[in-house]
GROMACS .gro file of C-alpha atoms in nm:
model
  218
    1PRO     CA    1  -0.567  -0.564   1.710
    2ALA     CA    2  -0.887  -0.535   1.915
    3ASP     CA    3  -1.089  -0.462   1.600
    4LEU     CA    4  -0.941  -0.766   1.425
    5LEU     CA    5  -1.055  -0.994   1.703
    6GLU     CA    6  -1.402  -0.839   1.699
    7VAL     CA    7  -1.449  -0.849   1.321
    8GLN     CA    8  -1.274  -1.183   1.258
    9PRO     CA    9  -1.192  -1.099   0.892
   10THR     CA   10  -1.148  -1.355   0.617
   11HIS     CA   11  -0.918  -1.127   0.413
   12MET     CA   12  -0.732  -0.806   0.488
   13HIS     CA   13  -0.536  -0.537   0.303
   14SER     CA   14  -0.284  -0.303   0.467
   15VAL     CA   15   0.061  -0.145   0.439
   16PRO     CA   16   0.386  -0.326   0.534
   17ARG     CA   17   0.433  -0.117   0.847
   18PHE     CA   18   0.115  -0.260   0.999
   19TYR     CA   19   0.227  -0.617   0.940
   20GLU     CA   20   0.572  -0.538   1.080
   21LYS     CA   21   0.422  -0.398   1.402
   22MET     CA   22   0.192  -0.697   1.446
   23LEU     CA   23   0.484  -0.936   1.392
   24ALA     CA   24   0.703  -0.747   1.641
   25ALA     CA   25   0.430  -0.776   1.903
   26ALA     CA   26   0.395  -1.150   1.840
   27GLN     CA   27   0.770  -1.206   1.851
   28ALA     CA   28   0.779  -1.059   2.201
   29THR     CA   29   0.575  -1.358   2.326
   30PRO     CA   30   0.686  -1.716   2.405
   31THR     CA   31   0.487  -1.857   2.108
   32PRO     CA   32   0.523  -1.605   1.823
   33ASP     CA   33   0.368  -1.814   1.543
   34LYS     CA   34   0.065  -1.912   1.748
   35THR     CA   35   0.022  -1.557   1.879
   36LEU     CA   36   0.047  -1.401   1.533
   37ARG     CA   37  -0.214  -1.636   1.397
   38ALA     CA   38  -0.446  -1.564   1.689
   39MET     CA   39  -0.412  -1.188   1.640
   40PHE     CA   40  -0.593  -1.208   1.305
   41GLY     CA   41  -0.875  -1.430   1.426
   42ARG     CA   42  -0.986  -1.778   1.336
   43ARG     CA   43  -1.141  -1.702   0.993
   44VAL     CA   44  -0.855  -1.531   0.808
   45ARG     CA   45  -0.760  -1.697   0.477
   46TRP     CA   46  -0.499  -1.460   0.336
   47LEU     CA   47  -0.356  -1.110   0.375
   48MET     CA   48  -0.253  -0.849   0.118
   49SER     CA   49   0.020  -0.587   0.145
   50GLY     CA   50   0.064  -0.274  -0.066
   51GLY     CA   51   0.173   0.089  -0.058
   52ALA     CA   52   0.542   0.000  -0.017
   53ALA     CA   53   0.774  -0.297  -0.062
   54LEU     CA   54   0.723  -0.574   0.192
   55PRO     CA   55   1.052  -0.702   0.341
   56PRO     CA   56   1.077  -1.072   0.242
   57LYS     CA   57   1.150  -1.182   0.600
   58ILE     CA   58   0.815  -1.035   0.709
   59GLY     CA   59   0.630  -1.234   0.445
   60GLU     CA   60   0.822  -1.549   0.535
   61ALA     CA   61   0.739  -1.509   0.904
   62TYR     CA   62   0.367  -1.478   0.826
   63LEU     CA   63   0.373  -1.778   0.596
   64ALA     CA   64   0.546  -1.983   0.867
   65ALA     CA   65   0.262  -1.888   1.102
   66GLY     CA   66   0.005  -2.013   0.851
   67LEU     CA   67  -0.088  -1.665   0.726
   68PRO     CA   68  -0.020  -1.624   0.351
   69LEU     CA   69   0.082  -1.260   0.309
   70ARG     CA   70   0.082  -1.154  -0.057
   71GLN     CA   71   0.186  -0.832  -0.228
   72GLY     CA   72   0.022  -0.621  -0.494
   73TYR     CA   73   0.130  -0.306  -0.678
   74GLY     CA   74  -0.036  -0.002  -0.827
   75LEU     CA   75  -0.074   0.374  -0.814
   76THR     CA   76  -0.356   0.625  -0.784
   77GLU     CA   77  -0.304   0.701  -1.154
   78THR     CA   78  -0.370   0.336  -1.239
   79ALA     CA   79  -0.699   0.308  -1.051
   80PRO     CA   80  -0.509   0.156  -0.863
   81VAL     CA   81  -0.403  -0.207  -0.918
   82LEU     CA   82  -0.146  -0.313  -1.178
   83THR     CA   83  -0.016  -0.643  -1.042
   84THR     CA   84  -0.101  -0.892  -0.772
   85ASN     CA   85   0.015  -1.233  -0.652
   86PRO     CA   86  -0.241  -1.508  -0.716
   87PRO     CA   87  -0.336  -1.700  -0.399
   88ASP     CA   88  -0.227  -2.032  -0.549
   89ASN     CA   89   0.094  -1.904  -0.709
   90PHE     CA   90   0.265  -1.627  -0.516
   91ARG     CA   91   0.621  -1.522  -0.448
   92ILE     CA   92   0.685  -1.343  -0.122
   93ALA     CA   93   0.935  -1.087  -0.251
   94SER     CA   94   0.741  -1.014  -0.568
   95ALA     CA   95   0.468  -0.759  -0.647
   96GLY     CA   96   0.301  -1.027  -0.856
   97LEU     CA   97   0.172  -1.069  -1.210
   98PRO     CA   98  -0.014  -0.811  -1.420
   99ILE     CA   99  -0.391  -0.822  -1.375
  100PRO     CA  100  -0.600  -0.905  -1.687
  101GLY     CA  101  -0.579  -0.630  -1.949
  102VAL     CA  102  -0.264  -0.471  -1.806
  103GLU     CA  103   0.081  -0.478  -1.966
  104ILE     CA  104   0.402  -0.413  -1.775
  105ARG     CA  105   0.741  -0.329  -1.925
  106ILE     CA  106   1.074  -0.211  -1.791
  107ALA     CA  107   1.234   0.096  -1.953
  108PRO     CA  108   1.607   0.086  -2.041
  109ASP     CA  109   1.689   0.278  -1.720
  110GLY     CA  110   1.489   0.035  -1.503
  111GLU     CA  111   1.169   0.238  -1.466
  112ILE     CA  112   0.842   0.042  -1.460
  113MET     CA  113   0.598   0.124  -1.744
  114ALA     CA  114   0.232   0.023  -1.759
  115ARG     CA  115  -0.041   0.017  -2.021
  116GLY     CA  116  -0.407  -0.078  -1.983
  117PRO     CA  117  -0.769   0.040  -1.961
  118ASN     CA  118  -0.726   0.143  -1.598
  119ILE     CA  119  -0.458   0.405  -1.669
  120MET     CA  120  -0.571   0.766  -1.618
  121LYS     CA  121  -0.627   0.994  -1.919
  122GLY     CA  122  -0.416   1.264  -1.756
  123TYR     CA  123  -0.380   1.506  -1.468
  124TRP     CA  124  -0.666   1.757  -1.449
  125LYS     CA  125  -0.573   2.070  -1.645
  126GLN     CA  126  -0.200   1.984  -1.627
  127PRO     CA  127  -0.095   1.895  -1.982
  128ASP     CA  128   0.277   1.929  -1.914
  129ALA     CA  129   0.261   1.698  -1.612
  130THR     CA  130   0.055   1.450  -1.815
  131ALA     CA  131   0.303   1.455  -2.105
  132ALA     CA  132   0.586   1.386  -1.863
  133VAL     CA  133   0.437   1.054  -1.746
  134ILE     CA  134   0.230   0.929  -2.041
  135ARG     CA  135   0.434   0.875  -2.357
  136ASP     CA  136   0.345   0.663  -2.660
  137GLY     CA  137   0.052   0.513  -2.470
  138TRP     CA  138   0.265   0.400  -2.175
  139PHE     CA  139   0.243   0.535  -1.822
  140TYR     CA  140   0.583   0.585  -1.661
  141THR     CA  141   0.532   0.501  -1.293
  142GLY     CA  142   0.846   0.657  -1.143
  143ASP     CA  143   0.915   0.324  -0.971
  144MET     CA  144   1.218   0.109  -1.047
  145GLY     CA  145   1.205  -0.267  -1.081
  146TYR     CA  146   1.252  -0.577  -1.292
  147ILE     CA  147   1.052  -0.872  -1.426
  148ASP     CA  148   1.174  -1.228  -1.376
  149LYS     CA  149   1.162  -1.506  -1.634
  150ASP     CA  150   0.812  -1.609  -1.520
  151GLY     CA  151   0.665  -1.260  -1.552
  152PHE     CA  152   0.665  -1.165  -1.183
  153LEU     CA  153   0.736  -0.798  -1.110
  154TYR     CA  154   0.983  -0.690  -0.841
  155ILE     CA  155   1.002  -0.333  -0.708
  156THR     CA  156   1.345  -0.198  -0.613
  157GLY     CA  157   1.268   0.167  -0.530
  158ARG     CA  158   1.162   0.508  -0.660
  159LYS     CA  159   1.349   0.659  -0.954
  160LYS     CA  160   1.380   1.001  -0.790
  161GLU     CA  161   1.514   0.844  -0.469
  162LEU     CA  162   1.814   0.672  -0.630
  163LEU     CA  163   2.143   0.753  -0.462
  164VAL     CA  164   2.437   0.815  -0.693
  165LEU     CA  165   2.763   0.725  -0.519
  166SER     CA  166   3.092   0.896  -0.600
  167ASN     CA  167   3.210   0.578  -0.773
  168GLY     CA  168   2.918   0.601  -1.018
  169LYS     CA  169   2.712   0.322  -0.867
  170LYS     CA  170   2.337   0.380  -0.824
  171VAL     CA  171   2.163   0.249  -0.513
  172ALA     CA  172   1.791   0.221  -0.434
  173PRO     CA  173   1.789   0.319  -0.065
  174THR     CA  174   1.442   0.178   0.005
  175GLU     CA  175   1.563  -0.170  -0.088
  176VAL     CA  176   1.853  -0.148   0.160
  177GLU     CA  177   1.627   0.005   0.425
  178GLY     CA  178   1.381  -0.280   0.380
  179MET     CA  179   1.654  -0.538   0.437
  180LEU     CA  180   1.767  -0.359   0.752
  181MET     CA  181   1.415  -0.328   0.893
  182ALA     CA  182   1.354  -0.696   0.828
  183ASP     CA  183   1.568  -0.750   1.139
  184PRO     CA  184   1.324  -0.755   1.434
  185HIS     CA  185   1.576  -0.554   1.638
  186ILE     CA  186   1.547  -0.254   1.404
  187GLU     CA  187   1.244  -0.024   1.424
  188GLN     CA  188   1.337   0.227   1.150
  189ALA     CA  189   1.630   0.283   0.913
  190VAL     CA  190   1.726   0.561   0.672
  191VAL     CA  191   2.012   0.514   0.425
  192PHE     CA  192   2.238   0.798   0.305
  193GLY     CA  193   2.527   0.807   0.060
  194ASP     CA  194   2.463   1.048  -0.228
  195GLY     CA  195   2.800   1.173  -0.354
  196ARG     CA  196   2.998   0.946  -0.121
  197ASN     CA  197   3.172   0.618  -0.202
  198PHE     CA  198   2.996   0.433   0.079
  199LEU     CA  199   2.653   0.405   0.242
  200THR     CA  200   2.559   0.514   0.593
  201ALA     CA  201   2.242   0.426   0.783
  202LEU     CA  202   2.066   0.601   1.068
  203ILE     CA  203   1.903   0.326   1.273
  204VAL     CA  204   1.634   0.340   1.541
  205PRO     CA  205   1.645   0.018   1.748
  206ASN     CA  206   1.338  -0.178   1.849
  207TRP     CA  207   1.428  -0.145   2.215
  208PRO     CA  208   1.178  -0.399   2.357
  209LYS     CA  209   1.314  -0.665   2.121
  210VAL     CA  210   1.676  -0.564   2.192
  211ARG     CA  211   1.618  -0.590   2.567
  212GLN     CA  212   1.445  -0.926   2.526
  213THR     CA  213   1.736  -1.068   2.324
  214LEU     CA  214   1.997  -0.935   2.566
  215THR     CA  215   1.804  -1.084   2.860
  216LEU     CA  216   1.786  -1.424   2.691
  217GLN     CA  217   2.158  -1.415   2.613
  218GLY     CA  218   2.260  -1.353   2.958
   0.00000   0.00000   0.00000
């Protein structure tokens, strides 16, 4: 926060956790929107989030404070950007539209596939690992998602992290965890349920926010 005030950036890129922490600090003040805006300085035009899915409520809170917070998506193997939300046409919950030259498809099982000039040629001296992720010219990202009718990509989780419940249903735990952590009273959440017919979450409260709410209520 001190560096932000010193640098006064016009644009900034970071991971969701950073934006969550900044929002939590602002929400602990009497004027959260004004405080959040002030934290990023007077010159900021927009913010970018990547590295993990951004909980929609976080993006909505920033937008309400006059700070457009947009998402992008990519991997190291894709050098790294695949999609981004244009500044004049963005959707808070989405990872955006493919950048020029990149194609995105969804495999039958929901895995995100990508093709373009920025895709790696392969893992160094690992032909088997390369063959496992690059097939027929498409790079299989290992991420799960879907594309809406307007071409916007949405990430739902990692393929290897899917929980298979005893009733046969498949759940992306990161999506549920993101919804839980969108609540300002929750600091961290981990969802379990593999082999069970229900989900369980281990939750770490955001104690300062909990105490503030309890004080206000009575």
